Amino acid sequence: MANEDFSNQTKYEMKYMINHFKVLNINDNQRFNLIVAHVDQGVSILFGNYNQGFIDEVNYSTKSLVHTILLNDIDNDNNMDIIIGNYNFNFQILFSETSDKFYQSVVYSVGLYNTFLRIGDLNNDQRLDIILGDYATKKISLYFNVGNRTFINSTIYSTNFNLENAQLVDINNDGYMEIILVGTDSIISFIEILSIYS
């Protein structure tokens, strides 16, 4: 029977106050890693070992507070990258150069202050695109992945409610993602479905 009193505890003291974190198996090596965003405008990656501990820590500057951390192979090189949404006019990708601990940090300046980020293949070209949304301005912005770690801004769409979240789903099975927006005007909640390709 398992020990249910949680007497076996491991604590790690961080240098900064944490505002967001993810536990992810970055390298598919059965070792889970902890990605921590902190109020000092940076992220730290703590690489796990097999003893429920962490053996190394690598730090990257974000120049802004972080609202989203996602993991996916966004440049199709078979290495998992870390996609970071910042509370600012940018998003950031830590591109994995190898299967170990080296990442190239690329910051993409955008024209929209954003409060959430989602990824998905919007135009069915086998490349992951990025959606940024902002609660206050009631806008989303689409950034299409054109390869070579390059994204182009195609569309800024305005709603008439404050955006709280979005999901990308191919609702009608036509091979193209729809964007499902959820938000409120402080009185009524709304769901809106956007079809980019009809």
mmCIF file of C-alpha atoms in Angstrom:
data_model
loop_
_atom_site.group_PDB
_atom_site.id
_atom_site.type_symbol
_atom_site.label_atom_id
_atom_site.label_comp_id
_atom_site.label_asym_id
_atom_site.label_seq_id
_atom_site.Cartn_x
_atom_site.Cartn_y
_atom_site.Cartn_z
ATOM 1 C CA MET A 1 0.000 0.000 0.000
ATOM 2 C CA ALA A 2 1.302 3.462 -0.871
ATOM 3 C CA ASN A 3 2.474 5.830 1.804
ATOM 4 C CA GLU A 4 -0.413 8.308 1.960
ATOM 5 C CA ASP A 5 1.034 10.871 4.348
ATOM 6 C CA PHE A 6 3.418 12.438 1.790
ATOM 7 C CA SER A 7 6.316 12.091 4.220
ATOM 8 C CA ASN A 8 8.783 11.704 1.338
ATOM 9 C CA GLN A 9 9.195 15.293 0.170
ATOM 10 C CA THR A 10 11.702 17.024 -2.066
ATOM 11 C CA LYS A 11 11.933 20.807 -2.132
ATOM 12 C CA TYR A 12 13.790 23.095 -4.527
ATOM 13 C CA GLU A 13 14.458 26.702 -3.721
ATOM 14 C CA MET A 14 14.078 28.983 -6.734
ATOM 15 C CA LYS A 15 15.759 32.352 -7.107
ATOM 16 C CA TYR A 16 12.618 34.048 -8.432
ATOM 17 C CA MET A 17 8.881 34.200 -7.820
ATOM 18 C CA ILE A 18 7.088 31.777 -10.169
ATOM 19 C CA ASN A 19 4.073 32.904 -12.214
ATOM 20 C CA HIS A 20 3.679 29.949 -14.620
ATOM 21 C CA PHE A 21 5.098 26.438 -15.035
ATOM 22 C CA LYS A 22 4.804 23.238 -17.059
ATOM 23 C CA VAL A 23 6.008 19.686 -16.427
ATOM 24 C CA LEU A 24 6.980 18.154 -19.764
ATOM 25 C CA ASN A 25 8.960 15.252 -21.182
ATOM 26 C CA ILE A 26 10.939 17.377 -23.616
ATOM 27 C CA ASN A 27 13.345 14.798 -25.031
ATOM 28 C CA ASP A 28 11.113 11.703 -24.875
ATOM 29 C CA ASN A 29 13.670 10.062 -22.587
ATOM 30 C CA GLN A 30 11.382 9.119 -19.672
ATOM 31 C CA ARG A 31 12.772 12.066 -17.720
ATOM 32 C CA PHE A 32 10.352 14.846 -16.981
ATOM 33 C CA ASN A 33 11.561 18.409 -17.069
ATOM 34 C CA LEU A 34 10.166 21.453 -15.333
ATOM 35 C CA ILE A 35 9.792 24.699 -17.281
ATOM 36 C CA VAL A 36 9.317 27.616 -14.932
ATOM 37 C CA ALA A 37 8.416 31.197 -15.860
ATOM 38 C CA HIS A 38 9.208 33.769 -13.213
ATOM 39 C CA VAL A 39 8.401 37.385 -12.495
ATOM 40 C CA ASP A 40 11.963 38.431 -13.275
ATOM 41 C CA GLN A 41 10.946 38.099 -16.961
ATOM 42 C CA GLY A 42 12.634 34.831 -17.756
ATOM 43 C CA VAL A 43 12.140 31.080 -17.996
ATOM 44 C CA SER A 44 14.183 28.315 -16.415
ATOM 45 C CA ILE A 45 14.360 24.723 -17.644
ATOM 46 C CA LEU A 46 15.132 22.180 -14.933
ATOM 47 C CA PHE A 47 16.233 18.893 -16.490
ATOM 48 C CA GLY A 48 15.068 15.827 -14.598
ATOM 49 C CA ASN A 49 16.914 12.666 -13.674
ATOM 50 C CA TYR A 50 15.587 9.232 -12.766
ATOM 51 C CA ASN A 51 15.485 9.951 -9.020
ATOM 52 C CA GLN A 52 12.616 12.461 -9.018
ATOM 53 C CA GLY A 53 15.146 15.260 -8.975
ATOM 54 C CA PHE A 54 16.705 17.751 -11.349
ATOM 55 C CA ILE A 55 20.323 17.722 -12.469
ATOM 56 C CA ASP A 56 20.729 20.943 -14.447
ATOM 57 C CA GLU A 57 19.092 24.338 -14.844
ATOM 58 C CA VAL A 58 19.232 26.563 -17.935
ATOM 59 C CA ASN A 59 17.854 30.120 -17.963
ATOM 60 C CA TYR A 60 16.497 32.252 -20.810
ATOM 61 C CA SER A 61 15.328 35.857 -20.816
ATOM 62 C CA THR A 62 11.786 36.619 -22.013
ATOM 63 C CA LYS A 63 11.783 40.413 -21.462
ATOM 64 C CA SER A 64 8.162 40.081 -20.315
ATOM 65 C CA LEU A 65 5.903 38.069 -18.039
ATOM 66 C CA VAL A 66 4.849 34.717 -19.518
ATOM 67 C CA HIS A 67 1.228 33.583 -19.955
ATOM 68 C CA THR A 68 1.637 30.387 -22.025
ATOM 69 C CA ILE A 69 4.184 27.573 -22.320
ATOM 70 C CA LEU A 70 3.647 24.925 -25.025
ATOM 71 C CA LEU A 71 5.797 22.083 -26.352
ATOM 72 C CA ASN A 72 5.805 20.980 -29.997
ATOM 73 C CA ASP A 73 8.107 20.425 -32.977
ATOM 74 C CA ILE A 74 7.296 23.711 -34.670
ATOM 75 C CA ASP A 75 10.094 23.637 -37.281
ATOM 76 C CA ASN A 76 9.659 19.945 -38.255
ATOM 77 C CA ASP A 77 13.212 18.888 -37.354
ATOM 78 C CA ASN A 78 12.083 16.050 -35.047
ATOM 79 C CA ASN A 79 13.191 17.971 -31.953
ATOM 80 C CA MET A 80 10.672 19.391 -29.505
ATOM 81 C CA ASP A 81 10.642 23.177 -29.234
ATOM 82 C CA ILE A 82 9.281 25.369 -26.448
ATOM 83 C CA ILE A 83 6.738 28.004 -27.502
ATOM 84 C CA ILE A 84 6.286 30.878 -25.070
ATOM 85 C CA GLY A 85 3.526 33.474 -25.047
ATOM 86 C CA ASN A 86 4.524 36.738 -23.393
ATOM 87 C CA TYR A 87 2.363 39.517 -21.950
ATOM 88 C CA ASN A 88 3.831 41.933 -24.437
ATOM 89 C CA PHE A 89 4.058 42.633 -28.151
ATOM 90 C CA ASN A 90 5.958 39.425 -28.873
ATOM 91 C CA PHE A 91 6.071 35.678 -28.617
ATOM 92 C CA GLN A 92 9.154 33.531 -28.237
ATOM 93 C CA ILE A 93 10.326 30.100 -29.347
ATOM 94 C CA LEU A 94 13.188 28.118 -27.851
ATOM 95 C CA PHE A 95 14.217 25.986 -30.812
ATOM 96 C CA SER A 96 15.843 22.715 -29.819
ATOM 97 C CA GLU A 97 19.101 22.393 -31.744
ATOM 98 C CA THR A 98 19.793 18.828 -30.590
ATOM 99 C CA SER A 99 18.128 16.242 -28.406
ATOM 100 C CA ASP A 100 19.971 17.504 -25.335
ATOM 101 C CA LYS A 101 19.930 20.862 -23.566
ATOM 102 C CA PHE A 102 20.810 23.496 -26.151
ATOM 103 C CA TYR A 103 18.133 25.898 -27.381
ATOM 104 C CA GLN A 104 18.218 28.876 -29.718
ATOM 105 C CA SER A 105 15.941 31.608 -28.371
ATOM 106 C CA VAL A 106 14.098 33.585 -31.072
ATOM 107 C CA VAL A 107 11.770 36.458 -30.148
ATOM 108 C CA TYR A 108 9.094 37.452 -32.683
ATOM 109 C CA SER A 109 7.805 41.007 -32.434
ATOM 110 C CA VAL A 110 4.081 41.330 -33.151
ATOM 111 C CA GLY A 111 1.599 44.169 -33.445
ATOM 112 C CA LEU A 112 -0.776 42.886 -30.802
ATOM 113 C CA TYR A 113 -0.513 42.876 -27.041
ATOM 114 C CA ASN A 114 -1.536 39.331 -26.165
ATOM 115 C CA THR A 115 -2.874 37.383 -23.217
ATOM 116 C CA PHE A 116 -3.032 33.865 -24.696
ATOM 117 C CA LEU A 117 -1.327 31.817 -27.416
ATOM 118 C CA ARG A 118 -2.432 28.675 -29.259
ATOM 119 C CA ILE A 119 -0.806 26.584 -31.993
ATOM 120 C CA GLY A 120 -2.214 24.455 -34.800
ATOM 121 C CA ASP A 121 -1.942 23.779 -38.528
ATOM 122 C CA LEU A 122 -4.462 26.338 -39.768
ATOM 123 C CA ASN A 123 -3.980 25.894 -43.519
ATOM 124 C CA ASN A 124 -3.161 22.171 -43.723
ATOM 125 C CA ASP A 125 0.420 22.655 -44.956
ATOM 126 C CA GLN A 126 1.977 20.401 -42.282
ATOM 127 C CA ARG A 127 3.386 23.418 -40.431
ATOM 128 C CA LEU A 128 2.209 24.628 -37.053
ATOM 129 C CA ASP A 129 0.873 28.180 -37.039
ATOM 130 C CA ILE A 130 0.353 30.513 -34.100
ATOM 131 C CA ILE A 131 -2.696 32.397 -32.849
ATOM 132 C CA LEU A 132 -2.360 35.254 -30.391
ATOM 133 C CA GLY A 133 -5.355 36.706 -28.590
ATOM 134 C CA ASP A 134 -5.880 39.657 -26.302
ATOM 135 C CA TYR A 135 -8.616 40.040 -23.710
ATOM 136 C CA ALA A 136 -8.749 43.841 -23.584
ATOM 137 C CA THR A 137 -8.519 44.741 -27.282
ATOM 138 C CA LYS A 138 -10.874 41.852 -28.260
ATOM 139 C CA LYS A 139 -8.597 40.792 -31.119
ATOM 140 C CA ILE A 140 -6.810 37.697 -32.379
ATOM 141 C CA SER A 141 -3.871 37.684 -34.741
ATOM 142 C CA LEU A 142 -2.802 34.789 -36.976
ATOM 143 C CA TYR A 143 0.850 34.043 -37.700
ATOM 144 C CA PHE A 144 1.438 31.519 -40.454
ATOM 145 C CA ASN A 145 4.514 29.307 -40.357
ATOM 146 C CA VAL A 146 6.260 29.555 -43.750
ATOM 147 C CA GLY A 147 9.277 27.437 -42.805
ATOM 148 C CA ASN A 148 12.850 28.318 -41.885
ATOM 149 C CA ARG A 149 11.596 29.441 -38.464
ATOM 150 C CA THR A 150 9.730 32.326 -40.088
ATOM 151 C CA PHE A 151 6.159 33.473 -39.387
ATOM 152 C CA ILE A 152 4.103 35.987 -41.352
ATOM 153 C CA ASN A 153 1.118 37.880 -39.990
ATOM 154 C CA SER A 154 -1.888 37.358 -42.241
ATOM 155 C CA THR A 155 -4.982 38.427 -40.348
ATOM 156 C CA ILE A 156 -6.088 40.413 -37.327
ATOM 157 C CA TYR A 157 -9.693 39.631 -36.391
ATOM 158 C CA SER A 158 -11.788 41.734 -34.008
ATOM 159 C CA THR A 159 -14.652 40.461 -31.884
ATOM 160 C CA ASN A 160 -17.250 42.363 -29.872
ATOM 161 C CA PHE A 161 -16.413 40.616 -26.588
ATOM 162 C CA ASN A 162 -13.393 40.196 -24.330
ATOM 163 C CA LEU A 163 -11.430 37.130 -25.385
ATOM 164 C CA GLU A 164 -10.627 34.601 -22.683
ATOM 165 C CA ASN A 165 -9.545 31.515 -24.606
ATOM 166 C CA ALA A 166 -9.360 29.823 -27.998
ATOM 167 C CA GLN A 167 -9.079 26.284 -29.336
ATOM 168 C CA LEU A 168 -8.260 24.995 -32.808
ATOM 169 C CA VAL A 169 -10.354 22.071 -34.062
ATOM 170 C CA ASP A 170 -11.249 20.722 -37.507
ATOM 171 C CA ILE A 171 -14.972 20.652 -36.782
ATOM 172 C CA ASN A 172 -16.250 19.711 -40.258
ATOM 173 C CA ASN A 173 -13.416 17.321 -41.219
ATOM 174 C CA ASP A 174 -12.372 19.318 -44.286
ATOM 175 C CA GLY A 175 -8.677 19.331 -43.360
ATOM 176 C CA TYR A 176 -8.688 22.924 -42.124
ATOM 177 C CA MET A 177 -8.820 24.110 -38.548
ATOM 178 C CA GLU A 178 -11.646 26.215 -37.216
ATOM 179 C CA ILE A 179 -10.929 28.683 -34.414
ATOM 180 C CA ILE A 180 -13.294 28.488 -31.457
ATOM 181 C CA LEU A 181 -13.262 31.669 -29.388
ATOM 182 C CA VAL A 182 -14.657 31.977 -25.875
ATOM 183 C CA GLY A 183 -15.177 35.253 -24.057
ATOM 184 C CA THR A 184 -17.483 37.624 -22.253
ATOM 185 C CA ASP A 185 -18.700 41.206 -22.161
ATOM 186 C CA SER A 186 -18.910 40.976 -18.342
ATOM 187 C CA ILE A 187 -22.636 40.173 -18.546
ATOM 188 C CA ILE A 188 -22.996 37.436 -21.185
ATOM 189 C CA SER A 189 -20.569 34.708 -22.250
ATOM 190 C CA PHE A 190 -19.971 34.069 -25.947
ATOM 191 C CA ILE A 191 -18.694 31.278 -28.176
ATOM 192 C CA GLU A 192 -17.700 32.170 -31.723
ATOM 193 C CA ILE A 193 -16.462 29.811 -34.445
ATOM 194 C CA LEU A 194 -14.239 31.145 -37.217
ATOM 195 C CA SER A 195 -13.758 29.217 -40.462
ATOM 196 C CA ILE A 196 -10.719 30.534 -42.286
ATOM 197 C CA TYR A 197 -11.249 28.421 -45.392
ATOM 198 C CA SER A 198 -14.823 27.782 -46.532
#
